[in-house]
CSV table of C-alpha atoms in Angstrom, one decimal:
chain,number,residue,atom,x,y,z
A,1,UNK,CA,0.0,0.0,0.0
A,2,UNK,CA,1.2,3.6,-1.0
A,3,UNK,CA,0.3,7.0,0.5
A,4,UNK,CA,0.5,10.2,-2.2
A,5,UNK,CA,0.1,13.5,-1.0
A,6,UNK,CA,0.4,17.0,-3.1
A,7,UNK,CA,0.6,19.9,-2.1
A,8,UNK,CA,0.8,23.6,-3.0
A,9,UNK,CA,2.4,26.6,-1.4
A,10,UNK,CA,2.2,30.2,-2.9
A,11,UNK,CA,5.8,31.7,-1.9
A,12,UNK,CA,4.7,35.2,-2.2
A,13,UNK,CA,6.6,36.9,1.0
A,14,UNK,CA,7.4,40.8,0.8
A,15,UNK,CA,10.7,40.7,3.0
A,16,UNK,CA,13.8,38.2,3.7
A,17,UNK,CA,11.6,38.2,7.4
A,18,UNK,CA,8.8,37.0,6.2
A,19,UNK,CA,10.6,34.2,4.4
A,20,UNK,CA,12.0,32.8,7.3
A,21,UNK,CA,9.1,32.6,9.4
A,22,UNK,CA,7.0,31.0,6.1
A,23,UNK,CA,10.1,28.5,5.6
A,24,UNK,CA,10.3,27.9,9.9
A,25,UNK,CA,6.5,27.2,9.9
A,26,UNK,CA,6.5,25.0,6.4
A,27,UNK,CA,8.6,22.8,8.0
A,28,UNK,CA,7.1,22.3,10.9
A,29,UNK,CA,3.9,22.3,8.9
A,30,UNK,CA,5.6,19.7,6.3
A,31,UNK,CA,6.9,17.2,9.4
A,32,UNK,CA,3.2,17.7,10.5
A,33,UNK,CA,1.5,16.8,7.3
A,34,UNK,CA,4.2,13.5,6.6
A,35,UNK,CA,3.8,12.5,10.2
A,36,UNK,CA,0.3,12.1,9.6
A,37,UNK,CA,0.0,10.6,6.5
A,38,UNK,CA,3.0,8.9,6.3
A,39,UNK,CA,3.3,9.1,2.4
A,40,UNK,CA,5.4,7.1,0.5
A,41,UNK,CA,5.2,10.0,-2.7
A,42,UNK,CA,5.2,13.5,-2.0
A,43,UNK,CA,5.0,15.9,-4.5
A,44,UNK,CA,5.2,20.2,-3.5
A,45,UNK,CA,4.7,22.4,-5.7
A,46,UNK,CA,5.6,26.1,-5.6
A,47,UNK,CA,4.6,29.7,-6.9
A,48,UNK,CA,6.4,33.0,-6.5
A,49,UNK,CA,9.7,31.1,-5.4
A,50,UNK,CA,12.3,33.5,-3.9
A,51,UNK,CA,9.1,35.8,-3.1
A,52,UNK,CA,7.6,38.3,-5.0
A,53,UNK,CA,11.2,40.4,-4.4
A,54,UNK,CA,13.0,37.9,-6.1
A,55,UNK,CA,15.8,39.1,-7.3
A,56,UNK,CA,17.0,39.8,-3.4
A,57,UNK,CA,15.1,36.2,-2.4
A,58,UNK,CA,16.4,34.3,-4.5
A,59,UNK,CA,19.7,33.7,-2.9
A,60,UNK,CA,18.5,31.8,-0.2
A,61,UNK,CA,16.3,29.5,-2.1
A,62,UNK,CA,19.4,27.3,-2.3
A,63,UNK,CA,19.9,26.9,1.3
A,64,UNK,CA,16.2,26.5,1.6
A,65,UNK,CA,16.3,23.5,-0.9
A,66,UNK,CA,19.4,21.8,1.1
A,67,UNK,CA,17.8,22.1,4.5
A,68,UNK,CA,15.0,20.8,3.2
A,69,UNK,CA,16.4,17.8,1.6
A,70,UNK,CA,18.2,16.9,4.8
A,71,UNK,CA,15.7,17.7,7.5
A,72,UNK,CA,14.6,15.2,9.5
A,73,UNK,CA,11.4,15.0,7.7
A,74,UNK,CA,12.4,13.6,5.0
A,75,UNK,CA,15.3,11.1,6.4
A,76,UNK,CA,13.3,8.7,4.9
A,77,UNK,CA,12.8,9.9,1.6
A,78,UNK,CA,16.1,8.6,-0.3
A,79,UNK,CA,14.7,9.9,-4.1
A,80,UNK,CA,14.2,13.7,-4.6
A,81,UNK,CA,13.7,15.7,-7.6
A,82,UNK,CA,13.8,19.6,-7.2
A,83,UNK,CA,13.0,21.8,-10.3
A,84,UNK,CA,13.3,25.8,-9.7
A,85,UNK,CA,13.0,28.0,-12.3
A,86,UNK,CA,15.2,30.7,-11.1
A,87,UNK,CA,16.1,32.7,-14.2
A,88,UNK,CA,14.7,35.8,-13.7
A,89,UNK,CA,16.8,37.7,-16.2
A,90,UNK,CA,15.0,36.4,-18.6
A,91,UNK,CA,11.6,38.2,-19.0
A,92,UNK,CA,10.2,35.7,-21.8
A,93,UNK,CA,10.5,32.4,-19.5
A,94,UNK,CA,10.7,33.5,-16.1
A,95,UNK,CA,7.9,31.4,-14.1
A,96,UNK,CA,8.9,31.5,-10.6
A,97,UNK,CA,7.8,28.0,-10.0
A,98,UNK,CA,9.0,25.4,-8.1
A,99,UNK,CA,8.1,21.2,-8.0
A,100,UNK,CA,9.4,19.3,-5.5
A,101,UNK,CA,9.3,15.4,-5.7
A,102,UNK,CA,9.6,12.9,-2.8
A,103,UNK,CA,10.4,9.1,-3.0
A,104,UNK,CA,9.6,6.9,0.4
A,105,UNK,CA,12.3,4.3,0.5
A,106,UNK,CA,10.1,1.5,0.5
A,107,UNK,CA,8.6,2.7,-3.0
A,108,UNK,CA,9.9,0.6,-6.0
A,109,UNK,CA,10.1,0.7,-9.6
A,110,UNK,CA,9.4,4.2,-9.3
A,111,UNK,CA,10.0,6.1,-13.3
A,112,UNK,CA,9.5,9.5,-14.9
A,113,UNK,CA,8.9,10.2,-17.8
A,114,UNK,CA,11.7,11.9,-20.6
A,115,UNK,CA,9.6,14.2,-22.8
A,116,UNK,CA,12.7,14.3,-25.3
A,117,UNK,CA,13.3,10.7,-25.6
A,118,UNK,CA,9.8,9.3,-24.9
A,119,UNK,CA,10.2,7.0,-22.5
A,120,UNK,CA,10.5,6.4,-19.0
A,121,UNK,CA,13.4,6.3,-16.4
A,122,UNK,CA,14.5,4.6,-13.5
A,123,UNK,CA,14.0,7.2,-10.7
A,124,UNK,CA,17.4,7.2,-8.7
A,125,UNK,CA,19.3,9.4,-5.8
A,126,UNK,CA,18.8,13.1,-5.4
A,127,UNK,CA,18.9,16.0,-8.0
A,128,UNK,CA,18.1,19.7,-8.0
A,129,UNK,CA,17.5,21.6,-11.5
A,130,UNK,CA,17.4,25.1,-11.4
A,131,UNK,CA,18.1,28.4,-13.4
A,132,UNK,CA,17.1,27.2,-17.1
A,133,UNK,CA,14.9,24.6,-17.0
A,134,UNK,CA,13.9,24.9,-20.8
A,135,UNK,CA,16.9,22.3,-21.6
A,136,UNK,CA,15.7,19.8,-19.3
A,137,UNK,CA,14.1,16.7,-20.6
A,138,UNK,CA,12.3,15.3,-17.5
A,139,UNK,CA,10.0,18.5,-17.7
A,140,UNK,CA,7.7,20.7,-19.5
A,141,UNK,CA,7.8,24.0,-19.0
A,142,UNK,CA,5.8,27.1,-20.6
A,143,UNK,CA,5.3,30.9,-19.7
A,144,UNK,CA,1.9,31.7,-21.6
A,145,UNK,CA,1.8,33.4,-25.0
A,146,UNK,CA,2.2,37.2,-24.3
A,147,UNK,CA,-1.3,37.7,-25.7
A,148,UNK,CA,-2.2,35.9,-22.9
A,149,UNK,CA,-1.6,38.4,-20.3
A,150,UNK,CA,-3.8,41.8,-19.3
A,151,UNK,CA,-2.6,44.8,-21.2
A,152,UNK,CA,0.2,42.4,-22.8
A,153,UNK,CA,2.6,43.1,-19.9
A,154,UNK,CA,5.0,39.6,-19.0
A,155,UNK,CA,4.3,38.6,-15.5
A,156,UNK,CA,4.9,35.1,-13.7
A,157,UNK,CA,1.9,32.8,-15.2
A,158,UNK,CA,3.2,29.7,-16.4
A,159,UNK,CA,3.1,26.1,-16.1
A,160,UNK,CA,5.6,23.1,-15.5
A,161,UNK,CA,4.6,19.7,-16.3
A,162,UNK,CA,6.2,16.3,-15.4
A,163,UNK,CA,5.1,12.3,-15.7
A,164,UNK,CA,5.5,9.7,-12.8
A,165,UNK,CA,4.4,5.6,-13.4
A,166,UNK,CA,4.4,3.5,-10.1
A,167,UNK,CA,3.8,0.1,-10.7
A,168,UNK,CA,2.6,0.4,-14.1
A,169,UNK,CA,0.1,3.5,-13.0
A,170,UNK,CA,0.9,6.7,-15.0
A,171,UNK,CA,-0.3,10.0,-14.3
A,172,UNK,CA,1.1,13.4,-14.5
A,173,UNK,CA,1.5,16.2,-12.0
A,174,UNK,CA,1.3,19.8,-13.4
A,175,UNK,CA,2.5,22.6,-11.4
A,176,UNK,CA,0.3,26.2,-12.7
A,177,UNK,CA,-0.2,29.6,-11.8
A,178,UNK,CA,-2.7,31.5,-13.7
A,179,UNK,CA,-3.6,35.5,-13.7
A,180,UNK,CA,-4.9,37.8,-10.6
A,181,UNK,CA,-7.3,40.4,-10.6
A,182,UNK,CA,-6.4,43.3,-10.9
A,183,UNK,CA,-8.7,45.8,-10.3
A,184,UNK,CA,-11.4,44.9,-7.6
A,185,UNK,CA,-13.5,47.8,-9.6
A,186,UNK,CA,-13.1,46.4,-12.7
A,187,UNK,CA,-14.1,43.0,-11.5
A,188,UNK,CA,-17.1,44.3,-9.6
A,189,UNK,CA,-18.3,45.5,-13.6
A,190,UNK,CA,-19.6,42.4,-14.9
A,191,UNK,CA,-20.7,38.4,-13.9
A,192,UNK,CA,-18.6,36.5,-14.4
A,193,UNK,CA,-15.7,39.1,-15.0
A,194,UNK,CA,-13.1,39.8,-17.7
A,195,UNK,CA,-10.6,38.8,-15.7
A,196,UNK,CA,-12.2,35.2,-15.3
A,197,UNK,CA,-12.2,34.8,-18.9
A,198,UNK,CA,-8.4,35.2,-18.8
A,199,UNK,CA,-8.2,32.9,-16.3
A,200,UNK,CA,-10.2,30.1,-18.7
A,201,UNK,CA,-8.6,30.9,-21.7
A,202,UNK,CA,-5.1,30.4,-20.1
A,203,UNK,CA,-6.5,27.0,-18.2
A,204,UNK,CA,-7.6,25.4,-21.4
A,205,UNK,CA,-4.5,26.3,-23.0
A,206,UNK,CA,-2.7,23.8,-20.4
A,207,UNK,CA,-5.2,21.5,-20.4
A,208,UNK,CA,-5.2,21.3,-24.3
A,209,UNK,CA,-1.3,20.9,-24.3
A,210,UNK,CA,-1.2,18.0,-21.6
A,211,UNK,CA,-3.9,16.2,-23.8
A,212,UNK,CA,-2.6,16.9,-27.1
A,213,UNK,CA,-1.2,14.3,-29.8
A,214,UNK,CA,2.7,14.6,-28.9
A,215,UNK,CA,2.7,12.2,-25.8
A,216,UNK,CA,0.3,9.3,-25.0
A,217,UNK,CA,-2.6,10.8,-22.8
A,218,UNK,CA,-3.0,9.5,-18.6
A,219,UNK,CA,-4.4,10.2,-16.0
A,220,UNK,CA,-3.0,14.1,-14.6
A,221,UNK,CA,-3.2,16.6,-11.1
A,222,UNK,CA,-3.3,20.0,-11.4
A,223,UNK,CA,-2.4,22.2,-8.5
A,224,UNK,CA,-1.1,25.5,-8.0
A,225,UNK,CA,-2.3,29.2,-7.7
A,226,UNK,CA,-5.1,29.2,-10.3
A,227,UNK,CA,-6.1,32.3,-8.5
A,228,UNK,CA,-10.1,31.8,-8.8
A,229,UNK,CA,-12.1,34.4,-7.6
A,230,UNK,CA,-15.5,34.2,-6.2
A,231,UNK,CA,-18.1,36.4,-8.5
A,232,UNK,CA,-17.4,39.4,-7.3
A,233,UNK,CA,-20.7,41.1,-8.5
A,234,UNK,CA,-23.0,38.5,-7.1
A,235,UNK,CA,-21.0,38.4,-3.8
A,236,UNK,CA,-21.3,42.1,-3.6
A,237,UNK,CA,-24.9,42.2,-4.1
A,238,UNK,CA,-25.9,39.2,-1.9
A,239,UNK,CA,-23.6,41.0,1.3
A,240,UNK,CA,-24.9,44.6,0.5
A,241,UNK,CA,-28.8,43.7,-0.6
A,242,UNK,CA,-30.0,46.2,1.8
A,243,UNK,CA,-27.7,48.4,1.2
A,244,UNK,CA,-26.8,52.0,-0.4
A,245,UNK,CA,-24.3,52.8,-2.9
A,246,UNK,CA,-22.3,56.1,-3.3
A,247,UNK,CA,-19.7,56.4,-6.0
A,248,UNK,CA,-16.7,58.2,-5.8
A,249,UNK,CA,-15.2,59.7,-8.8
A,250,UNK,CA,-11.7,61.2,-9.7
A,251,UNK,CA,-11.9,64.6,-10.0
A,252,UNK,CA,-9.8,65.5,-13.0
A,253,UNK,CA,-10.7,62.0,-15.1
A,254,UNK,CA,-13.9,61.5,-13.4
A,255,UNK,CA,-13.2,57.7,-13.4
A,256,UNK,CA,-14.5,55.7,-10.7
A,257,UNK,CA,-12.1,55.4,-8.0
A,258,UNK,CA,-14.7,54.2,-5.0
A,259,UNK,CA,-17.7,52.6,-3.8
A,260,UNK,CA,-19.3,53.0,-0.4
A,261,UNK,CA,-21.6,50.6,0.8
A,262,UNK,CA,-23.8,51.9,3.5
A,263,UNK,CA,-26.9,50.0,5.5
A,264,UNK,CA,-30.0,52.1,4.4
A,265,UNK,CA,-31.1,52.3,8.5
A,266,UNK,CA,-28.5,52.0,12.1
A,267,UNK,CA,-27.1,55.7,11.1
A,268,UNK,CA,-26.1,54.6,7.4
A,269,UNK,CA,-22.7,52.3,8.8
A,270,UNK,CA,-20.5,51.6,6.0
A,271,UNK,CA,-20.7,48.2,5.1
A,272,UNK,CA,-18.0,47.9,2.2
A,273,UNK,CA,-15.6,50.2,0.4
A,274,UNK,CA,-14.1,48.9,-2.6
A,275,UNK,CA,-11.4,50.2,-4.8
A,276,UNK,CA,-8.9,49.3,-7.4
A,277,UNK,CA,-6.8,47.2,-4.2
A,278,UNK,CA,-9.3,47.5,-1.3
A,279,UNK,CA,-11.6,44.9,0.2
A,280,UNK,CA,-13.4,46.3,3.2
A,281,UNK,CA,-16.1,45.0,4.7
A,282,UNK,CA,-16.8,45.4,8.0
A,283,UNK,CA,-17.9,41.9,8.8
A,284,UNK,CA,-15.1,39.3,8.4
A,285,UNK,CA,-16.6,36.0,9.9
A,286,UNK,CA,-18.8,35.4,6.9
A,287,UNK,CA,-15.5,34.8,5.0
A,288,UNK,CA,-14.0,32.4,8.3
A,289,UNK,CA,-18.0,31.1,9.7
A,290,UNK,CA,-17.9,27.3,8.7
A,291,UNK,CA,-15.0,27.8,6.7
A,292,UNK,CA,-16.9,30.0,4.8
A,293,UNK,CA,-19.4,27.4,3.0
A,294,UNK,CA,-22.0,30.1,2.7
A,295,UNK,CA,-19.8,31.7,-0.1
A,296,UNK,CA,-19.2,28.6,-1.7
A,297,UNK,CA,-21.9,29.2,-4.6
A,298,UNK,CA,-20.4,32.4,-5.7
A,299,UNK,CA,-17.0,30.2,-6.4
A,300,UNK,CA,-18.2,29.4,-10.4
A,301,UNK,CA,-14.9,29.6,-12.3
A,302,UNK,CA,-14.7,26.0,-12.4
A,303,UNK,CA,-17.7,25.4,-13.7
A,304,UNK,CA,-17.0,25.6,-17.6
A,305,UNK,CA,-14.1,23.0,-17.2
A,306,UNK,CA,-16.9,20.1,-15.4
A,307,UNK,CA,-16.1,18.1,-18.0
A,308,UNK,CA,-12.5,18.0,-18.0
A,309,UNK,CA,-11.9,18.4,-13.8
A,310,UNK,CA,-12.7,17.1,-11.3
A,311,UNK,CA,-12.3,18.7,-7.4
A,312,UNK,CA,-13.1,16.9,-4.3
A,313,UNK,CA,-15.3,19.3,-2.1
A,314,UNK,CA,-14.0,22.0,-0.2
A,315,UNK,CA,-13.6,22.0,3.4
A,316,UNK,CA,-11.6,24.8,4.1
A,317,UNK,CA,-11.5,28.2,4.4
A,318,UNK,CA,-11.0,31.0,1.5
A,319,UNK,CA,-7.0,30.4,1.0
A,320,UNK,CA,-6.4,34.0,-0.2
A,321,UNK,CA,-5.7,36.9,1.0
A,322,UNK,CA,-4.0,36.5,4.5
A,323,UNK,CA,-2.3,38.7,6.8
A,324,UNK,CA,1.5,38.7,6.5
A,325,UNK,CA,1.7,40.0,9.9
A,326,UNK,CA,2.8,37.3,11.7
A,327,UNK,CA,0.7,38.0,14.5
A,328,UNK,CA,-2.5,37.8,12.4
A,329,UNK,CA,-2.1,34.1,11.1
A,330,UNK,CA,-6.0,34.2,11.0
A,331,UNK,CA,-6.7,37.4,9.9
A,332,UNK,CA,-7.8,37.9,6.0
A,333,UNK,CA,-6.0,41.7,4.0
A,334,UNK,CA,-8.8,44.6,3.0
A,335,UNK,CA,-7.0,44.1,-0.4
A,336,UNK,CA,-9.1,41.2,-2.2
A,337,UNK,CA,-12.0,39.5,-1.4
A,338,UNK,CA,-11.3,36.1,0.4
A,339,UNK,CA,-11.6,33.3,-2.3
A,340,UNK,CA,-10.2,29.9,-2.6
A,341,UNK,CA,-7.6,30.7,-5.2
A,342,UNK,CA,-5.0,27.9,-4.2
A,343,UNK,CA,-6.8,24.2,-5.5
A,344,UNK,CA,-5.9,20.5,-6.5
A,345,UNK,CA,-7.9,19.4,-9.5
A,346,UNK,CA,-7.9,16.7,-11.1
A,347,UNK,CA,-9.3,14.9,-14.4
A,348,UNK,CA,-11.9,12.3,-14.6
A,349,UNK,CA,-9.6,9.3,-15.2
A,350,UNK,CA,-7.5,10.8,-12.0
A,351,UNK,CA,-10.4,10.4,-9.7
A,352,UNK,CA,-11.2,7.1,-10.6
A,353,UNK,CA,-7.4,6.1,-9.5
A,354,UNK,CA,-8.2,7.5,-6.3
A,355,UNK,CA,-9.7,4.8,-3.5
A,356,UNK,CA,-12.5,7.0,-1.4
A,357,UNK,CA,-12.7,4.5,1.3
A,358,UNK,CA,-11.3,1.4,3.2
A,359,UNK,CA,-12.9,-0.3,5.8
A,360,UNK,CA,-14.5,2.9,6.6
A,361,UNK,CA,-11.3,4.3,7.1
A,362,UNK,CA,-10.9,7.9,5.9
A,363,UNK,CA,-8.0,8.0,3.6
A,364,UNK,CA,-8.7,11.0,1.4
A,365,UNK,CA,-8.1,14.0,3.1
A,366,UNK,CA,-8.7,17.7,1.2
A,367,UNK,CA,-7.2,20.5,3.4
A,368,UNK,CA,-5.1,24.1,4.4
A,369,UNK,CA,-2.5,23.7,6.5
A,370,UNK,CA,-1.2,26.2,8.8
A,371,UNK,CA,-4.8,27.4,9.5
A,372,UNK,CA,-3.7,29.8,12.6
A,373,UNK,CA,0.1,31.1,11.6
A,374,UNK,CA,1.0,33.3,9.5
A,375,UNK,CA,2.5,31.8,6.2
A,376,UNK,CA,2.1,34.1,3.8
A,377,UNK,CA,-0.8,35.9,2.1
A,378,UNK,CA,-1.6,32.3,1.0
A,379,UNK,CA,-2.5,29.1,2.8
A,380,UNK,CA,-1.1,25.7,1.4
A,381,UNK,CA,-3.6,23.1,0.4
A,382,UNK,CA,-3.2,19.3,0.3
A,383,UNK,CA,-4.6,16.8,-1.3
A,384,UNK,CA,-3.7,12.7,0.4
A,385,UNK,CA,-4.7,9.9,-1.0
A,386,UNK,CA,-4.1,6.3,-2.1
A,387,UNK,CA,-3.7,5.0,-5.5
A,388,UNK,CA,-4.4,1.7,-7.2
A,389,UNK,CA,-1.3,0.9,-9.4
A,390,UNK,CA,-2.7,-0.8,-12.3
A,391,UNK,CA,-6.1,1.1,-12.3
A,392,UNK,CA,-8.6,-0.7,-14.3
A,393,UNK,CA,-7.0,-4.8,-13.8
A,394,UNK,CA,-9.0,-6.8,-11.9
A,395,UNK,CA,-6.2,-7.5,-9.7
A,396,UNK,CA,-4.4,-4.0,-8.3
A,397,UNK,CA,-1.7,-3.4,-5.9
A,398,UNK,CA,-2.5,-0.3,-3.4
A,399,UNK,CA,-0.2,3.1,-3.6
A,400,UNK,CA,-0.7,6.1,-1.1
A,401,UNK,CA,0.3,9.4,-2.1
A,402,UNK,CA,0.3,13.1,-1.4
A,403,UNK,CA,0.4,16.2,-3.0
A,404,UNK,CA,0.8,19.5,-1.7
A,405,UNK,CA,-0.6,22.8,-3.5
């Protein structure tokens, strides 16, 4: 029997600080997660590595990459692969992602896949690939066409995509961040919102190139920062029915620059102010109340990929925006409203490798991790499970594994 777990971690930090404490508690978090799970595949994937100040970060990703390697945590793990795309002089491929791979010991005949020579390898020892990553054949890597992106200006939206076969079960693991919003005011204009239609154009893109004719098609995992939003018009509406809207205008462009919500009785309170970077409402436990399930049917951008995905449901609270003062490790930013931008997805075939339950025993666990401390403005998610090698013979030996997002 082998565990899996994935998971995903937005590295977004502002200062060298902040980096530290997200690295001190990801460990901790990490040793938390494996002790549980015990996982005999781990797979981490990264957005924003080094931090959004990169080019100062980015010197102690290596020393983050060794310690992690050799922490106790992972004593038992005597296979690694570590891809970091660090080259952040280069405007046209810099993603700023990183995927981490994990090998138990006791798993065997373990390959991945070569994209360049089309066929699979013999995972063995440790190895870190970094800086250019476009050369390297045990990947796929793409920063979306430049048409892609708002206004046509480069920014870190990309994918990397690698292939795994345990005992004769293939499946790939795609590591993806996909485009913010970037006006809250822009967003608020229409349902669903341009900036949602970036995001599925850009999403199918991937999904089109990890199903196209080139390779032979499995089962594949997507998780990253796909940076979903919730409908920001609906949301607005529902949380402010009974309220009253002024609009603030620029004075020399007479552009909108604010809305003020205010109740229509109890001496007209404001309720929510929203500009181009500000989130304010004045209520912040519908976002945290039951992990914020009540918000749950304004979360549609998945919607027009039903067919293709598949996501086990969401237990968890909205994984973006956090705090990054570390005192405030539950606290949500006035920047954005909360959504669940950080995900695990999966495709049909995928979830039909995934066993849901074993003598009642609950071995599929959908989570955050690090729900009270602060780790960024993002939460990690996970995703652990167990895997039928084989899927589809009559006869199938067990795998458990886990992914982090």
């Amino acid at each position: 029997m082998y565990e899996c777990c994935v998971f995903d971690l937005m590295c977004g930090g502002e200062t060298y600080f902040l980096w530290i404490q997200l690295f001190t508690y990801l460990f901790f978090c990490l040793s938390q997660v494996v002790h549980a799970h015990k996982p005999h595949f781990m797979a981490l994937h990264c957005q924003e590595f080094g931090g959004k100040n990169y080019e100062a970060s980015m010197s102690h990703v290596d020393k983050f990459v060794k310690e992690l390697l050799s922490s106790d945590a992972m004593k038992d793990y005597n296979r690694a692969r570590v891809y970091l795309d660090e080259n952040y002089k280069s405007q046209e491929h810099f993603t700023a992602l990183g995927s981490f791979y994990f090998l138990h010991e006791s798993l065997k005949n373990i390959y991945q896949f070569d994209f360049k020579a089309k066929k699979y390898k013999k995972v063995t020892g440790k190895e870190i690939y970094s800086d250019t990553l476009e050369s390297t054949p045990m990947l796929e890597k793409e920063k979306f066409p430049q048409d892609y992106f708002p206004e046509c200006k480069w920014s870190r939206k990309g994918f990397i995509r690698t292939r795994w076969c345990i005992t004769d079960c293939a499946f790939d693991l795609v590591n993806i961040h996909l485009f913010h919003d970037a006006s809250n005011l822009i967003a608020w204009e229409t349902s669903p919102s341009v900036y949602s239609g970036i995001r599925h154009k850009a999403l199918g893109y991937v999904l089109d190139r990890i199903i196209d004719q080139r390779f032979e098609k499995v089962s594949y995992f997507v998780f990253g920062d796909f940076n979903f939003r919730l409908d920001a018009k609906a949301v607005v509406e529902t949380l402010c029915a009974k309220a009253t809207m002024q609009t603030v205008r620029a004075a020399d462009t007479n552009e909108v620059v604010k809305l003020i919500f205010r109740e229509s009785d109890n001496d007209r309170k404001v309720m929510l102010q929203l500009e181009k970077k500000l989130f304010d409402y004045f209520n912040q436990d519908v976002f945290r109340d039951n992990n914020g399930t009540a918000l749950l049917e304004f979360d549609r951008e998945l919607t027009v990929f039903k067919d293709r995905l598949y996501e086990l449901d969401i237990s968890f609270p909205p994984s973006y925006p956090y705090s990054e003062d570390s005192s405030q490790g539950k606290q949500y930013m006035n920047t954005r409203c909360p959504a669940w931008c950080d995900r695990i997805l999966m495709s049909h075939s995928a979830k039909e490798l995934i066993l849901k339950s074993e003598n009642d025993e609950k071995i599929v666990v959908y989570d955050h991790i690090g729900p009270n401390v602060c780790m960024g403005d993002h939460k990690p998610v996970f995703l652990s499970f167990r895997i039928a090698a084989g899927a589809g013979k009559p006869i199938a030996n067990v795998h458990k594994c886990c992914v982090v997002q």
